[in-house]
Amino acid sequence: MRLERIILKSFGCFDRRDFDLSDGVNLIFGPNFSGKSTLVNAIFFTLTGKPIAPKVPLSALTQSGARSGTAGLSFCHQGQSYQLFRATHGEVQLRQKENGRWRILFTGKRSVEADLRKMFHFSYHHLGAATFLREGEIFEFLARQPADRRDILYALLGIDQLMQVRQRFIDGRRIAKREEKRVQEHQRSLRVTTVKSHRDEIERVEAEVKKLEGEYELLSSQGGDGHDATLMAQLNQIHTRLQQQIDTLLQERSQVLSGFDDVGHLRAAIQEIESATAGAKELEGQREEIIRQIGSLTSQIQALTAECEVLRQLINSDHGHCPTCHQPVQQEIVAKIIAEKESTTAAHQQELETQQKSLDEYTTNVNALRELSQRHQRLQSKVKMLKRIEPQLADLQGEFNGVAERLRALQPTPDRITDEASDLAQIAERRHQIKHRIESLRRRLVVLSTEEAVIVHKLEELQRAQQQANQILRTRLSFELACDGVEKTIASLQRTILQPAEEELHYWLKRMNLFQFAQVDLKSQHLLPTLKVEGVERNLMLLSGSEKMILYLCFKAALSKTLGNPGFFVFDDPTLHLDPERKDTMISFIHQLAEVHQVIVTSNDPDMRDRLSDAHLIEMITL
Amino acid sequence: MPSTLENELVEIYEREVENLAESESKYHSILGGAEISAVVQAFRFALEHGVDKVTVQMLYDMIDEKSGE
């Protein structure tokens, strides 16, 4: 940032004035009460919205009699031109020059410090500590309490913000501790009322009940309490059912065996049929041969009859000639041929009749065989059915006999009753005892199960509470870690900033030939330089005025180098209390700063004006 | 706060928190990566949104929610 012009309206002692600034050194020169410090104040107020001197009300910056005063700055930042105006009543306006015209970036009564900081990288503390030197500042700084200096340091490094974050973490840890305490109390209350689980006892009682039930069942099978009657009733039912099944099967068997005495008789009939039908195929073949012969004879007889008919027609024809060869027909020979053929036909006819009779016989026999074969198949199926029925019948009969035997055994006989009476009484007594014990154990099981459900619920609750406790412990430790982390970060940040600042301060002191062999420490006293010359600490308050001034300005240059400089320094009367030799040192210091930065200094010392003859002079006059 | 440091602040914090979590047994015996990550996230959240706008409850919820994951 390079400051180009200070614009004042009803500000301080000025009604309306503009002051141009240039690169390098700018010397605001004038006698006391000419308004030099007002210009320094105007620059600081414009940038920060606060007077440079603490505890000064804004109304004090307004020109006497005016309702509000305004200070403004024209400046150049990163190649762009800006104008920033602030009124003492709080209004602020920032403009940016675009294409030769001013465009308002923001205006109104509002806090713009965060926006300015973001755009131009400066802050109130930053400017106050490292860029501006106001009148009397050095003595105030040296006289500050350590806590005040710590606050300034924290503000400069942004540690104040970290402290606020740390406070949030501390509050979070407090909430976590409170929550942790609550969960621990809950856990304690659960532990006091929780007793040992009944699971083992329940399992033992269940096993005993099961054992007793088995014993009870066994005793029940030995009689007593009308058990025999029940069993007999069940057996009678089974007996009846088996009887019905057996009857059904016997009826079915009887139907299958209809006409036969038994299965053996049936099988003998089958064997007879099988032996009778053994030559059935041969008989069928012979019958087929006879049919074939009958067909052949019938064809021959038809052919001979047809030939005889032709020959007769030939004899009886008028022409007496053969219609084919046209030769004369010899009738006697033809008649002889006809007689022979008729004789042959008669023989064939006789044989045909014989064969026809044989065929009838064969046909009758074949049909009989076919009927036998069908009967054979029917008998075979009956055998199959009997094969199925017989084992079923045997099984049912066996079962039936068993049931009948048991029924007979259960029939109460006078002898049996007499023999077993005493045993049954004992069994009944034992059964009664077991039943009573089982009922007692079952009641105990109900109680135990209920209590166990409560215990399980409490154990689950205890488990949940333990999980909550673990969770809250992690949360509390996380907050502790967060707090410790902030403290470590603050320490690290101070090291990061102050160590280079110490080195830079040492560098400047060497350049200024002041305490060049001293050790400089900015950490131990919270930013206040601590000097150790040859191992002995030098009290800053006991330094000469010029030593204090140069040390303090070197300190500002060092801080500025470390924290970053907006681009300029503003020193209000830095040569106050300096002897001529120290003035040379100060002028050299200002020139060295001006090699990189714009430097604005005020002075009422004509010697300074002469020594800074190359500086841009802003001469003030007494108003 | 210098802008360069502002940018690096979260990184410094994360480094310091990780060092603490590694070096101190009370932390590394209980806390894991999820908790450390939540702490750093809460710190970043507070810086990014401004401490004035971030309540304790917000930070508590952020850390408690991630704790034990």
XYZ file of C-alpha atoms in Angstrom:
692
model
C 0.000 0.000 0.000
C 1.340 3.468 -0.937
C -0.349 6.518 0.573
C -0.905 9.295 -1.986
C -3.025 11.935 -0.296
C -4.507 12.849 3.076
C -7.950 14.470 2.757
C -9.379 16.295 5.759
C -12.691 17.971 6.403
C -13.565 19.448 9.775
C -10.938 17.169 11.230
C -8.726 18.288 14.095
C -7.614 21.801 13.506
C -8.356 21.652 9.780
C -11.469 22.952 8.095
C -10.791 21.443 4.695
C -7.272 20.476 3.549
C -5.597 17.931 1.337
C -1.973 16.866 1.704
C -0.144 15.059 -1.069
C 2.334 12.345 -0.166
C 5.103 10.818 -2.237
C 7.242 7.674 -2.292
C 10.275 7.504 -0.020
C 10.542 9.849 2.915
C 7.791 12.406 3.609
C 8.634 15.005 6.232
C 5.727 16.789 7.859
C 7.482 19.783 9.281
C 6.119 22.590 11.384
C 6.093 24.189 14.787
C 4.044 22.999 17.696
C 0.230 23.261 17.271
C 0.590 23.353 13.484
C -1.335 20.051 13.048
C 1.494 17.530 12.428
C 0.145 14.954 14.891
C -3.356 15.590 13.500
C -2.162 14.272 10.141
C -0.688 11.176 11.835
C -3.960 10.776 13.691
C -5.910 11.250 10.450
C -4.013 8.461 8.706
C -4.439 6.105 11.678
C -8.113 6.971 12.151
C -8.890 6.545 8.462
C -7.352 3.094 8.423
C -8.570 1.786 11.794
C -11.569 3.917 12.794
C -9.908 4.678 16.134
C -7.736 7.520 17.442
C -4.073 6.644 17.616
C -3.893 7.578 21.285
C -5.852 5.291 23.575
C -8.713 6.562 25.703
C -9.315 9.516 23.388
C -12.971 9.891 22.302
C -13.679 10.158 18.584
C -15.441 13.459 19.185
C -12.046 14.880 20.132
C -10.928 14.408 16.511
C -13.730 16.613 15.168
C -13.014 20.229 14.453
C -14.245 22.445 17.206
C -17.794 23.519 16.426
C -18.362 20.917 13.709
C -20.924 18.152 14.097
C -18.630 15.545 12.536
C -15.183 15.447 11.037
C -13.974 13.367 8.121
C -10.516 12.033 7.330
C -9.665 10.326 4.077
C -6.790 8.689 2.285
C -6.023 8.156 -1.342
C -3.750 5.183 -1.742
C -2.525 2.685 -4.220
C -2.598 -1.050 -3.479
C -1.452 -3.745 -5.873
C -1.753 -1.376 -8.830
C -5.279 -0.231 -7.968
C -6.245 3.223 -6.693
C -8.536 3.515 -3.677
C -10.051 6.218 -1.498
C -11.062 5.500 2.070
C -13.072 8.041 4.081
C -14.140 7.890 7.677
C -16.347 10.292 9.571
C -16.068 10.672 13.308
C -19.781 9.881 13.607
C -19.073 6.394 12.263
C -19.793 6.529 8.543
C -17.220 4.920 6.298
C -16.801 4.709 2.528
C -14.336 2.851 0.334
C -14.008 3.671 -3.353
C -12.005 2.091 -6.101
C -10.995 3.875 -9.299
C -12.167 2.122 -12.429
C -11.743 3.609 -15.907
C -11.110 7.057 -14.441
C -14.220 7.002 -12.253
C -14.620 6.186 -8.586
C -16.790 3.179 -7.798
C -18.062 2.821 -4.215
C -17.171 -0.597 -2.825
C -18.975 -0.058 0.452
C -20.461 2.838 2.374
C -22.456 3.403 5.522
C -22.210 3.047 9.248
C -20.888 -0.430 9.819
C -17.800 -2.304 10.907
C -15.548 -2.709 7.921
C -12.390 -3.731 9.756
C -12.625 -7.395 8.724
C -13.160 -6.360 5.073
C -10.223 -3.945 5.154
C -8.039 -6.546 6.802
C -8.942 -9.077 4.155
C -8.329 -6.627 1.303
C -5.244 -4.764 2.532
C -3.792 -7.067 5.231
C -3.619 -4.722 8.231
C -5.346 -4.418 11.580
C -5.559 -1.963 14.439
C -3.031 -3.792 16.606
C -0.761 -4.455 13.706
C -0.592 -0.809 12.664
C -0.325 0.387 16.262
C 2.536 -1.906 17.186
C 4.582 -2.185 14.039
C 3.809 0.720 11.688
C 2.963 3.862 13.663
C 4.963 5.668 16.304
C 2.897 8.122 18.240
C 4.127 10.702 20.637
C 4.938 9.316 24.090
C 4.257 5.744 23.008
C 7.623 4.401 24.000
C 7.262 5.389 27.639
C 3.771 4.003 27.774
C 4.950 0.711 26.333
C 7.843 0.393 28.746
C 5.568 1.197 31.651
C 2.866 -1.270 30.620
C 2.020 -4.165 32.897
C 3.105 -7.612 31.655
C -0.546 -8.598 31.292
C -1.152 -5.595 29.004
C 1.881 -6.438 26.892
C 0.706 -10.035 26.716
C -2.671 -8.790 25.476
C -0.960 -6.673 22.817
C 1.197 -9.621 21.800
C -1.816 -11.899 21.647
C -3.735 -9.356 19.589
C -0.788 -8.963 17.232
C -0.344 -12.683 16.702
C -4.057 -13.440 16.629
C -3.612 -15.362 19.852
C -6.553 -13.505 21.385
C -8.730 -15.329 18.897
C -7.050 -18.595 19.825
C -7.688 -17.842 23.485
C -11.354 -17.420 22.706
C -11.353 -20.758 20.892
C -9.561 -22.273 23.888
C -12.229 -20.858 26.179
C -14.891 -22.545 24.054
C -13.015 -25.820 24.406
C -12.731 -25.308 28.181
C -16.480 -24.745 28.341
C -16.990 -27.868 26.250
C -14.760 -29.823 28.634
C -16.860 -28.523 31.524
C -20.022 -29.823 29.862
C -18.308 -33.167 29.242
C -17.216 -33.396 32.888
C -20.725 -32.641 34.079
C -22.095 -35.292 31.749
C -19.417 -37.731 32.876
C -20.384 -37.206 36.497
C -24.039 -37.808 35.710
C -23.267 -41.057 33.876
C -20.983 -42.241 36.693
C -23.732 -41.660 39.270
C -26.137 -43.597 37.087
C -23.611 -46.433 36.843
C -23.183 -46.488 40.618
C -26.929 -46.687 41.155
C -27.146 -49.649 38.780
C -24.234 -51.499 40.393
C -25.737 -51.228 43.888
C -29.031 -52.810 42.923
C -27.694 -55.377 40.524
C -27.382 -58.932 41.903
C -25.844 -62.009 40.429
C -27.578 -63.510 37.419
C -30.014 -66.413 38.084
C -29.116 -68.107 34.826
C -27.250 -71.014 36.500
C -30.006 -71.505 39.059
C -32.652 -71.476 36.298
C -30.731 -74.079 34.322
C -30.352 -76.266 37.423
C -34.089 -76.074 38.251
C -35.059 -76.733 34.627
C -32.832 -79.830 34.591
C -34.401 -81.060 37.823
C -37.921 -80.493 36.484
C -37.061 -82.402 33.345
C -35.637 -85.281 35.371
C -38.694 -85.411 37.649
C -41.054 -85.304 34.693
C -39.237 -88.313 33.217
C -39.558 -90.162 36.511
C -43.225 -89.216 36.741
C -43.842 -90.534 33.251
C -42.102 -93.789 34.081
C -44.185 -94.259 37.214
C -47.333 -93.471 35.260
C -46.592 -96.349 32.896
C -46.424 -98.663 35.908
C -50.032 -98.003 36.881
C -52.252 -96.220 39.300
C -54.627 -93.334 39.017
C -56.769 -95.050 36.268
C -53.843 -95.346 33.947
C -54.749 -98.965 32.996
C -58.225 -97.960 31.960
C -56.857 -95.247 29.710
C -54.353 -97.619 28.216
C -56.965 -100.289 27.738
C -59.255 -97.839 26.059
C -56.460 -96.865 23.714
C -55.570 -100.499 23.054
C -59.216 -101.346 22.435
C -59.399 -98.619 19.885
C -56.299 -99.969 18.177
C -57.669 -103.505 18.445
C -60.887 -102.511 16.734
C -59.088 -100.614 14.014
C -56.802 -103.575 13.333
C -59.736 -105.942 13.254
C -61.464 -103.780 10.671
C -58.354 -103.642 8.531
C -57.918 -107.416 8.768
C -61.564 -107.988 7.808
C -61.212 -105.744 4.805
C -58.103 -107.584 3.666
C -59.733 -111.009 4.236
C -62.720 -109.929 2.214
C -60.465 -108.745 -0.562
C -58.502 -111.993 -0.371
C -61.706 -114.000 -0.546
C -62.797 -112.120 -3.642
C -59.437 -112.760 -5.277
C -59.601 -116.476 -4.451
C -63.186 -116.886 -5.680
C -63.534 -120.441 -7.096
C -60.247 -121.572 -5.594
C -59.605 -123.135 -2.245
C -56.366 -121.333 -1.635
C -53.311 -119.914 -3.371
C -51.904 -123.403 -4.005
C -55.033 -124.354 -5.837
C -54.793 -121.182 -7.848
C -51.178 -121.843 -8.752
C -52.004 -125.447 -9.788
C -54.665 -124.106 -12.147
C -52.171 -121.685 -13.595
C -49.702 -124.520 -14.164
C -52.380 -126.570 -15.907
C -53.185 -123.715 -18.200
C -49.524 -123.155 -18.907
C -48.999 -126.801 -19.873
C -52.203 -126.786 -21.929
C -51.186 -123.751 -23.846
C -47.596 -124.948 -24.356
C -48.267 -125.953 -28.025
C -50.383 -122.964 -28.732
C -47.869 -121.353 -31.054
C -47.385 -124.550 -33.062
C -51.148 -124.935 -33.379
C -51.415 -121.352 -34.548
C -48.726 -122.081 -37.199
C -50.516 -125.154 -38.445
C -53.794 -123.287 -38.673
C -52.090 -120.557 -40.673
C -50.683 -123.236 -43.069
C -54.159 -124.740 -43.568
C -55.562 -121.282 -44.305
C -52.796 -120.729 -46.828
C -53.510 -124.138 -48.480
C -57.236 -123.448 -48.603
C -56.495 -120.160 -50.316
C -54.226 -121.910 -52.827
C -56.791 -124.648 -53.581
C -59.559 -122.102 -53.982
C -57.427 -120.182 -56.505
C -56.573 -123.357 -58.443
C -60.243 -124.461 -58.570
C -61.259 -121.000 -59.828
C -58.531 -121.109 -62.501
C -59.515 -124.639 -63.689
C -63.202 -123.736 -63.787
C -62.385 -120.678 -65.851
C -60.268 -122.734 -68.264
C -63.017 -125.356 -68.660
C -65.494 -122.595 -69.406
C -63.230 -121.209 -72.136
C -62.742 -124.632 -73.676
C -66.496 -125.264 -73.715
C -67.095 -121.981 -75.441
C -64.485 -123.024 -78.022
C -66.226 -126.296 -78.785
C -69.587 -124.672 -79.047
C -68.442 -121.910 -81.419
C -69.687 -121.966 -85.097
C -66.465 -121.287 -86.811
C -64.509 -124.202 -85.315
C -61.406 -122.147 -85.328
C -59.196 -120.905 -82.554
C -59.798 -117.166 -82.063
C -56.118 -116.729 -81.271
C -54.219 -118.847 -83.798
C -57.099 -119.303 -86.199
C -56.391 -123.065 -86.545
C -59.280 -125.576 -86.852
C -60.374 -126.901 -83.416
C -60.359 -130.652 -82.753
C -63.364 -131.033 -80.536
C -62.609 -134.504 -79.135
C -59.228 -133.474 -77.878
C -60.698 -130.377 -76.292
C -63.482 -132.415 -74.662
C -60.842 -134.761 -73.245
C -58.869 -131.824 -71.835
C -62.033 -130.421 -70.265
C -62.789 -133.799 -68.679
C -59.266 -133.962 -67.248
C -59.481 -130.467 -65.876
C -62.904 -131.113 -64.355
C -61.497 -134.226 -62.757
C -58.625 -132.230 -61.295
C -61.077 -129.568 -60.144
C -63.169 -132.190 -58.399
C -60.080 -133.577 -56.637
C -59.097 -130.067 -55.506
C -62.652 -129.486 -54.355
C -62.546 -132.632 -52.256
C -59.217 -131.676 -50.741
C -60.558 -128.186 -50.092
C -63.434 -129.565 -48.146
C -61.049 -131.744 -46.099
C -58.836 -128.752 -45.351
C -61.899 -126.669 -44.470
C -62.876 -129.235 -41.877
C -59.357 -129.245 -40.443
C -59.428 -125.473 -40.326
C -62.635 -125.512 -38.335
C -61.107 -127.882 -35.845
C -57.902 -125.826 -35.569
C -59.938 -122.635 -35.165
C -61.923 -124.148 -32.329
C -58.732 -125.275 -30.603
C -56.978 -121.925 -31.076
C -59.962 -120.037 -29.640
C -59.944 -122.372 -26.651
C -56.229 -121.684 -26.154
C -56.823 -117.958 -26.379
C -59.445 -118.145 -23.662
C -57.040 -120.147 -21.530
C -54.375 -117.549 -22.052
C -56.712 -114.784 -20.905
C -57.659 -116.840 -17.893
C -53.976 -117.365 -17.231
C -53.436 -113.617 -17.143
C -56.347 -113.111 -14.794
C -55.070 -115.794 -12.469
C -51.586 -114.261 -12.574
C -52.986 -110.879 -11.489
C -54.850 -112.619 -8.691
C -51.562 -114.141 -7.564
C -49.970 -110.691 -7.590
C -52.789 -109.269 -5.518
C -52.504 -112.129 -3.087
C -48.762 -111.499 -2.805
C -49.609 -107.959 -1.692
C -52.458 -108.922 0.598
C -50.833 -111.841 2.382
C -47.890 -109.955 4.042
C -50.182 -107.084 5.045
C -52.553 -109.555 6.488
C -49.722 -111.278 8.350
C -48.438 -107.956 9.759
C -51.871 -106.833 10.842
C -52.523 -110.177 12.334
C -49.270 -109.982 14.305
C -50.042 -106.501 15.526
C -53.587 -107.553 16.298
C -52.330 -110.499 18.303
C -49.931 -108.223 20.231
C -52.665 -105.793 21.091
C -54.973 -108.593 22.058
C -52.208 -110.024 24.276
C -51.701 -106.658 25.990
C -55.432 -106.302 26.451
C -55.591 -109.710 28.003
C -52.694 -108.804 30.293
C -54.443 -105.624 31.358
C -57.653 -107.371 32.186
C -57.957 -106.967 35.996
C -57.969 -110.319 37.590
C -58.463 -110.861 41.301
C -55.040 -112.441 41.707
C -53.189 -109.666 39.978
C -54.991 -107.003 41.944
C -54.032 -108.653 45.166
C -50.377 -109.028 44.182
C -49.804 -105.506 42.917
C -51.972 -103.492 45.248
C -49.238 -102.515 47.631
C -46.798 -101.586 44.814
C -49.387 -99.396 43.161
C -50.020 -97.558 46.381
C -46.320 -96.824 46.742
C -46.075 -95.719 43.126
C -49.068 -93.465 43.510
C -47.544 -91.918 46.622
C -44.227 -91.359 44.859
C -46.001 -89.874 41.855
C -47.887 -87.549 44.118
C -44.639 -86.396 45.731
C -42.968 -85.857 42.362
C -45.950 -83.958 41.044
C -45.902 -81.712 44.074
C -42.159 -81.149 43.674
C -42.534 -80.373 39.988
C -45.233 -77.803 40.685
C -43.075 -76.231 43.373
C -40.080 -76.079 41.049
C -42.191 -74.581 38.291
C -43.354 -71.818 40.621
C -39.710 -71.251 41.540
C -38.843 -71.089 37.841
C -41.469 -68.399 37.266
C -40.026 -66.310 40.112
C -36.463 -66.847 38.933
C -37.333 -66.014 35.327
C -39.044 -62.801 36.380
C -36.080 -61.804 38.502
C -33.708 -62.796 35.718
C -35.589 -60.586 33.245
C -35.151 -57.667 35.642
C -31.464 -58.503 36.091
C -30.940 -58.790 32.335
C -32.642 -55.438 31.841
C -30.405 -53.881 34.474
C -27.316 -55.476 33.017
C -28.243 -54.111 29.600
C -28.789 -50.712 31.155
C -25.428 -51.003 32.896
C -23.834 -51.927 29.597
C -25.435 -48.922 27.929
C -24.258 -46.733 30.782
C -20.746 -48.127 30.364
C -20.858 -47.323 26.661
C -22.054 -43.828 27.488
C -19.271 -43.485 30.033
C -16.682 -44.569 27.482
C -18.131 -42.174 24.949
C -18.172 -39.252 27.350
C -14.641 -40.079 28.500
C -13.475 -39.893 24.904
C -15.354 -36.626 24.442
C -13.876 -35.107 27.626
C -10.374 -36.206 26.670
C -10.939 -34.821 23.178
C -11.763 -31.434 24.710
C -8.700 -31.647 26.947
C -6.621 -32.453 23.916
C -8.233 -29.524 22.084
C -7.326 -27.154 24.985
C -3.776 -28.466 25.258
C -3.470 -28.230 21.497
C -4.433 -24.549 21.561
C -1.863 -23.859 24.281
C 0.806 -25.650 22.329
C -0.227 -23.794 19.192
C 0.047 -20.471 21.021
C 3.536 -21.385 22.210
C 4.466 -22.576 18.731
C 3.036 -19.430 17.184
C 5.026 -17.227 19.539
C 8.158 -19.148 18.702
C 7.368 -18.897 15.011
C 6.904 -15.131 15.172
C 9.165 -13.990 17.974
C 12.278 -15.955 17.098
C 12.607 -14.307 13.642
C 11.615 -10.975 15.213
C 14.490 -11.307 17.696
C 16.880 -12.044 14.861
C 15.552 -9.080 12.891
C 15.826 -6.777 15.891
C 19.384 -7.920 16.424
C 20.098 -7.209 12.776
C 18.760 -3.635 13.050
C 20.591 -2.951 16.278
C 23.816 -4.001 14.617
C 23.083 -1.696 11.687
C 22.410 1.139 14.124
C 25.562 0.339 16.116
C 23.451 -0.073 19.232
C 23.708 -3.044 21.584
C 25.152 -5.001 18.721
C 26.726 -7.548 21.048
C 23.683 -7.863 23.282
C 21.314 -10.810 23.459
C 17.740 -9.832 22.664
C 14.764 -11.738 24.057
C 11.170 -10.841 23.158
C 9.510 -13.891 24.713
C 10.279 -13.725 28.407
C 8.628 -10.339 28.944
C 5.806 -10.674 26.424
C 7.186 -8.611 23.590
C 9.155 -6.169 25.747
C 12.749 -6.478 24.533
C 15.038 -7.877 27.203
C 18.655 -6.987 26.681
C 21.531 -8.940 28.082
C 24.876 -7.237 27.590
C 27.792 -9.497 28.476
C 25.430 -11.717 30.432
C 24.015 -8.836 32.496
C 20.431 -7.746 31.934
C 20.029 -4.055 31.064
C 16.941 -2.337 32.410
C 15.309 -0.514 29.521
C 13.972 2.188 31.740
C 17.552 3.129 32.567
C 18.560 3.528 28.917
C 19.046 7.000 27.545
C 16.200 8.629 25.658
C 17.952 8.216 22.308
C 18.803 4.581 23.056
C 15.212 3.929 23.983
C 13.955 5.611 20.788
C 16.287 3.796 18.415
C 15.773 0.468 20.188
C 12.030 0.946 20.032
C 11.993 1.882 16.353
C 14.276 -1.073 15.565
C 11.815 -3.207 17.503
C 8.965 -1.860 15.312
C 10.980 -2.498 12.169
C 11.672 -6.047 13.340
C 8.013 -6.700 14.164
C 7.009 -5.150 10.872
C 9.379 -7.407 9.011
C 8.055 -10.496 10.783
C 4.358 -9.690 10.835
C 4.294 -8.030 7.442
C 4.186 -4.330 6.682
C 1.333 -2.620 4.810
C 3.964 -0.609 2.886
C 4.628 2.423 5.005
C 5.790 3.695 8.401
C 4.432 6.752 10.188
C 6.627 8.117 12.969
C 5.468 11.104 14.986
C 8.541 13.103 16.020
C 11.050 10.260 16.213
C 14.018 12.590 16.810
C 12.674 13.934 20.058
C 15.371 13.809 22.742
C 18.075 12.823 20.229
C 21.488 14.434 20.222
C 23.034 15.320 16.843
C 24.964 12.064 16.624
C 21.864 10.010 17.329
C 19.907 12.154 14.857
C 22.328 10.970 12.192
C 21.689 7.427 13.276
C 17.924 8.028 13.143
C 18.118 9.668 9.695
C 20.196 6.742 8.505
C 17.567 4.411 9.956
C 14.767 6.316 8.163
C 16.651 6.226 4.880
C 17.222 2.471 5.235
C 13.524 1.925 5.864
C 12.672 4.174 2.912
C 14.646 1.906 0.596
C 11.734 -0.481 0.798
C 8.827 1.407 2.378
C 7.166 4.777 2.277
C 8.113 6.655 5.461
C 6.158 9.565 6.917
C 7.820 11.422 9.775
C 6.883 14.557 11.642
C 9.310 16.976 13.246
C 9.568 20.505 14.424
C 13.345 20.374 14.356
C 14.858 22.551 11.594
C 17.982 20.430 11.773
C 15.911 17.424 10.705
C 14.455 19.407 7.796
C 17.968 20.250 6.681
C 19.237 16.696 7.093
C 16.209 15.255 5.255
C 16.539 17.693 2.402
C 15.764 14.945 -0.131
C 12.463 14.157 1.535
C 9.014 15.254 0.260
C 8.358 18.228 2.546
C 4.916 19.030 3.887
C 5.358 22.294 5.640
C 2.791 23.166 8.238
C 2.084 26.596 9.542
C 0.765 27.629 12.894
C -2.997 27.982 12.668
C -3.133 -12.034 12.726
C -0.784 -12.127 9.729
C -2.508 -13.754 6.826
C 0.325 -16.189 6.209
C 0.023 -17.443 9.763
C -3.733 -17.548 9.575
C -3.456 -19.925 6.681
C -0.971 -22.098 8.515
C -2.644 -21.947 11.916
C -4.811 -25.009 11.417
C -1.803 -26.946 10.172
C 0.205 -25.903 13.246
C -2.707 -26.868 15.483
C -3.146 -30.228 13.782
C 0.555 -30.955 14.169
C 0.546 -29.982 17.840
C -2.576 -32.047 18.562
C -1.103 -35.094 16.831
C 2.153 -34.696 18.776
C 0.222 -34.449 22.039
C -1.906 -37.472 21.187
C 1.212 -39.496 20.445
C 3.316 -38.377 23.377
C 0.777 -38.435 26.210
C -0.515 -41.821 27.278
C -3.836 -40.504 28.610
C -4.636 -39.474 25.051
C -3.205 -42.270 22.954
C -4.626 -44.975 25.225
C -8.191 -43.720 24.744
C -8.385 -41.516 21.682
C -8.062 -42.587 18.085
C -7.901 -40.976 14.686
C -11.608 -40.127 14.683
C -11.343 -38.042 17.872
C -8.189 -36.226 16.725
C -9.820 -35.497 13.406
C -12.919 -34.171 15.207
C -10.820 -31.890 17.425
C -9.012 -30.403 14.436
C -12.287 -30.060 12.571
C -13.838 -28.183 15.517
C -10.817 -25.857 15.694
C -11.007 -25.135 11.968
C -14.759 -24.578 12.217
C -14.289 -22.047 15.043
C -11.632 -20.119 13.111
C -13.469 -20.150 9.804
C -16.813 -19.017 11.177
C -15.460 -16.714 13.881
C -15.429 -17.530 17.548
C -18.310 -15.164 18.251
C -20.622 -17.140 15.984
C -19.589 -20.587 17.191
C -21.259 -21.775 20.383
C -19.867 -24.299 22.839
C -22.742 -26.628 22.038
C -21.790 -26.634 18.355
C -18.244 -27.681 19.202
C -19.476 -30.201 21.772
C -21.817 -31.799 19.251
C -19.087 -31.937 16.599
C -16.628 -33.679 18.900
C -19.133 -35.899 20.708
C -20.682 -37.046 17.440
C -17.352 -38.190 16.014
C -16.073 -39.608 19.272
C -15.877 -43.399 19.279
C -16.570 -43.847 15.576
